[in-house]
Coordinates of C-alpha atoms in Angstrom, one line a residue:
X1 CA 23.8 9.1 0.9
X2 CA 21.6 10.8 3.4
X3 CA 21.2 13.9 1.2
X4 CA 20.1 11.6 -1.7
X5 CA 17.5 10.0 0.5
X6 CA 16.3 13.4 1.7
X7 CA 16.1 14.7 -1.9
X8 CA 14.1 11.6 -3.0
X9 CA 11.6 12.1 -0.1
X10 CA 11.4 15.8 -1.0
X11 CA 10.6 15.2 -4.6
X12 CA 8.0 12.5 -3.7
X13 CA 6.4 14.9 -1.3
X14 CA 6.3 17.7 -3.9
X15 CA 4.5 15.3 -6.2
X16 CA 2.1 14.4 -3.4
X17 CA 1.4 18.1 -2.8
X18 CA 0.8 18.9 -6.4
X19 CA -1.4 15.8 -6.8
X20 CA -3.5 16.7 -3.9
X21 CA -3.8 20.3 -5.2
X22 CA -4.9 19.2 -8.6
X23 CA -7.4 16.7 -7.3
X24 CA -8.8 19.2 -4.8
X25 CA -9.5 21.6 -7.7
X26 CA -11.2 18.8 -9.8
X27 CA -8.3 18.5 -12.2
X28 CA -6.9 15.1 -13.4
X29 CA -3.4 14.0 -12.9
X30 CA -2.4 14.0 -16.6
X31 CA -0.6 17.4 -16.1
X32 CA 1.0 16.5 -12.8
X33 CA 4.5 17.0 -14.1
X34 CA 3.7 20.4 -15.6
X35 CA 2.3 21.5 -12.3
X36 CA 5.1 20.0 -10.2
X37 CA 8.2 21.0 -12.1
X38 CA 8.8 24.4 -10.6
X39 CA 8.8 22.9 -7.1
X40 CA 10.8 19.9 -8.1
X41 CA 13.5 22.2 -9.5
X42 CA 13.4 24.4 -6.5
X43 CA 13.6 21.5 -4.0
X44 CA 16.6 20.0 -6.0
X45 CA 18.4 23.4 -5.7
X46 CA 17.4 23.7 -2.1
X47 CA 18.8 20.2 -1.3
X48 CA 22.0 21.0 -3.1
X49 CA 22.5 24.3 -1.3
X50 CA 21.6 22.7 2.1
X51 CA 24.1 19.9 1.6
X52 CA 26.8 22.4 0.5
X53 CA 26.3 24.5 3.6
X54 CA 26.6 21.6 6.0
X55 CA 24.9 23.2 8.9
X56 CA 22.8 21.7 11.6
X57 CA 20.0 19.4 10.4
X58 CA 17.3 22.0 11.3
X59 CA 19.2 24.7 9.4
X60 CA 19.3 22.4 6.4
X61 CA 15.6 21.8 6.7
X62 CA 14.8 25.5 6.8
X63 CA 17.1 26.1 3.8
X64 CA 15.3 23.5 1.7
X65 CA 11.9 24.8 2.8
X66 CA 12.7 28.4 2.0
X67 CA 14.3 27.7 -1.4
X68 CA 11.5 25.3 -2.4
X69 CA 8.7 27.6 -1.4
X70 CA 10.2 30.9 -2.8
X71 CA 11.9 29.3 -5.8
X72 CA 8.9 27.2 -6.7
X73 CA 6.5 30.2 -6.6
X74 CA 9.0 32.3 -8.6
X75 CA 9.4 29.6 -11.2
X76 CA 5.7 29.2 -11.4
X77 CA 5.2 32.9 -12.0
X78 CA 8.0 33.1 -14.6
X79 CA 6.5 30.2 -16.5
X80 CA 3.1 32.0 -16.8
X81 CA 1.4 30.5 -13.8
X82 CA -0.4 32.3 -11.0
X83 CA 0.3 32.6 -7.4
X84 CA -2.5 34.0 -5.3
X85 CA -1.6 35.0 -1.7
X86 CA -3.6 32.1 -0.4
X87 CA -1.7 29.7 -2.7
X88 CA 1.6 31.0 -1.4
X89 CA 0.5 30.6 2.2
X90 CA -0.9 27.1 1.8
X91 CA 2.2 26.1 -0.1
X92 CA 4.5 27.5 2.6
X93 CA 2.5 25.8 5.3
X94 CA 2.3 22.4 3.6
X95 CA 6.0 22.4 2.7
X96 CA 6.8 23.3 6.3
X97 CA 4.8 20.3 7.4
X98 CA 6.7 18.2 4.9
X99 CA 10.0 19.5 6.4
X100 CA 8.9 18.4 9.8
X101 CA 8.0 14.9 8.4
X102 CA 11.4 14.8 6.8
X103 CA 13.1 15.5 10.1
X104 CA 11.3 12.6 11.6
X105 CA 11.9 10.3 8.6
X106 CA 15.6 11.0 8.6
X107 CA 16.2 10.4 12.2
X108 CA 16.5 7.1 14.1
X109 CA 12.7 7.4 14.9
X110 CA 12.0 7.4 11.2
X111 CA 14.2 4.5 10.5
X112 CA 12.5 2.5 13.3
X113 CA 9.0 3.5 11.9
X114 CA 9.9 2.3 8.4
X115 CA 11.5 -0.9 9.7
X116 CA 8.6 -1.7 12.0
X117 CA 6.3 -1.4 9.0
X118 CA 8.4 -4.0 7.2
X119 CA 9.0 -1.8 4.2
X120 CA 11.9 -0.2 2.4
X121 CA 12.0 3.6 2.6
X122 CA 10.9 3.8 -1.1
X123 CA 8.0 1.4 -0.4
X124 CA 7.0 3.4 2.6
X125 CA 7.1 6.7 0.7
X126 CA 5.1 5.2 -2.2
X127 CA 2.4 3.9 0.1
X128 CA 2.1 7.3 1.7
X129 CA 1.7 8.9 -1.7
X130 CA -1.2 6.7 -2.7
X131 CA -2.8 7.0 0.8
X132 CA -2.7 10.8 0.4
X133 CA -4.1 10.7 -3.1
X134 CA -6.9 8.5 -1.9
X135 CA -7.7 10.9 1.0
X136 CA -7.8 13.9 -1.4

């Protein structure tokens, strides 16, 4: 159950990241899925590999981060996209930040935070998505 919750958060965060990226470049969100798919696929594979390895929580987080970053960039390149060095660095940094937020969200501290907000985890993630889109 915990891995499913983590995967859900990861996918939501990938969509947040791609939405912010598209909006910051003056693009609309109509092609959000086309932009996000390489990283959604990579984070799904990363989550499956991390759950299969069954290591410490921080090892699983690093596993998902590495596979999402490298796999997403590779899939982007293979599908005809570009990956400038600055894009790769920003992607790696933002996804690392998301891993840290995952570690907080999936601990007791994260459960208390969501509970104190009076929301379900899905409502909490959805509200964060819209707040980030508004901030972009």
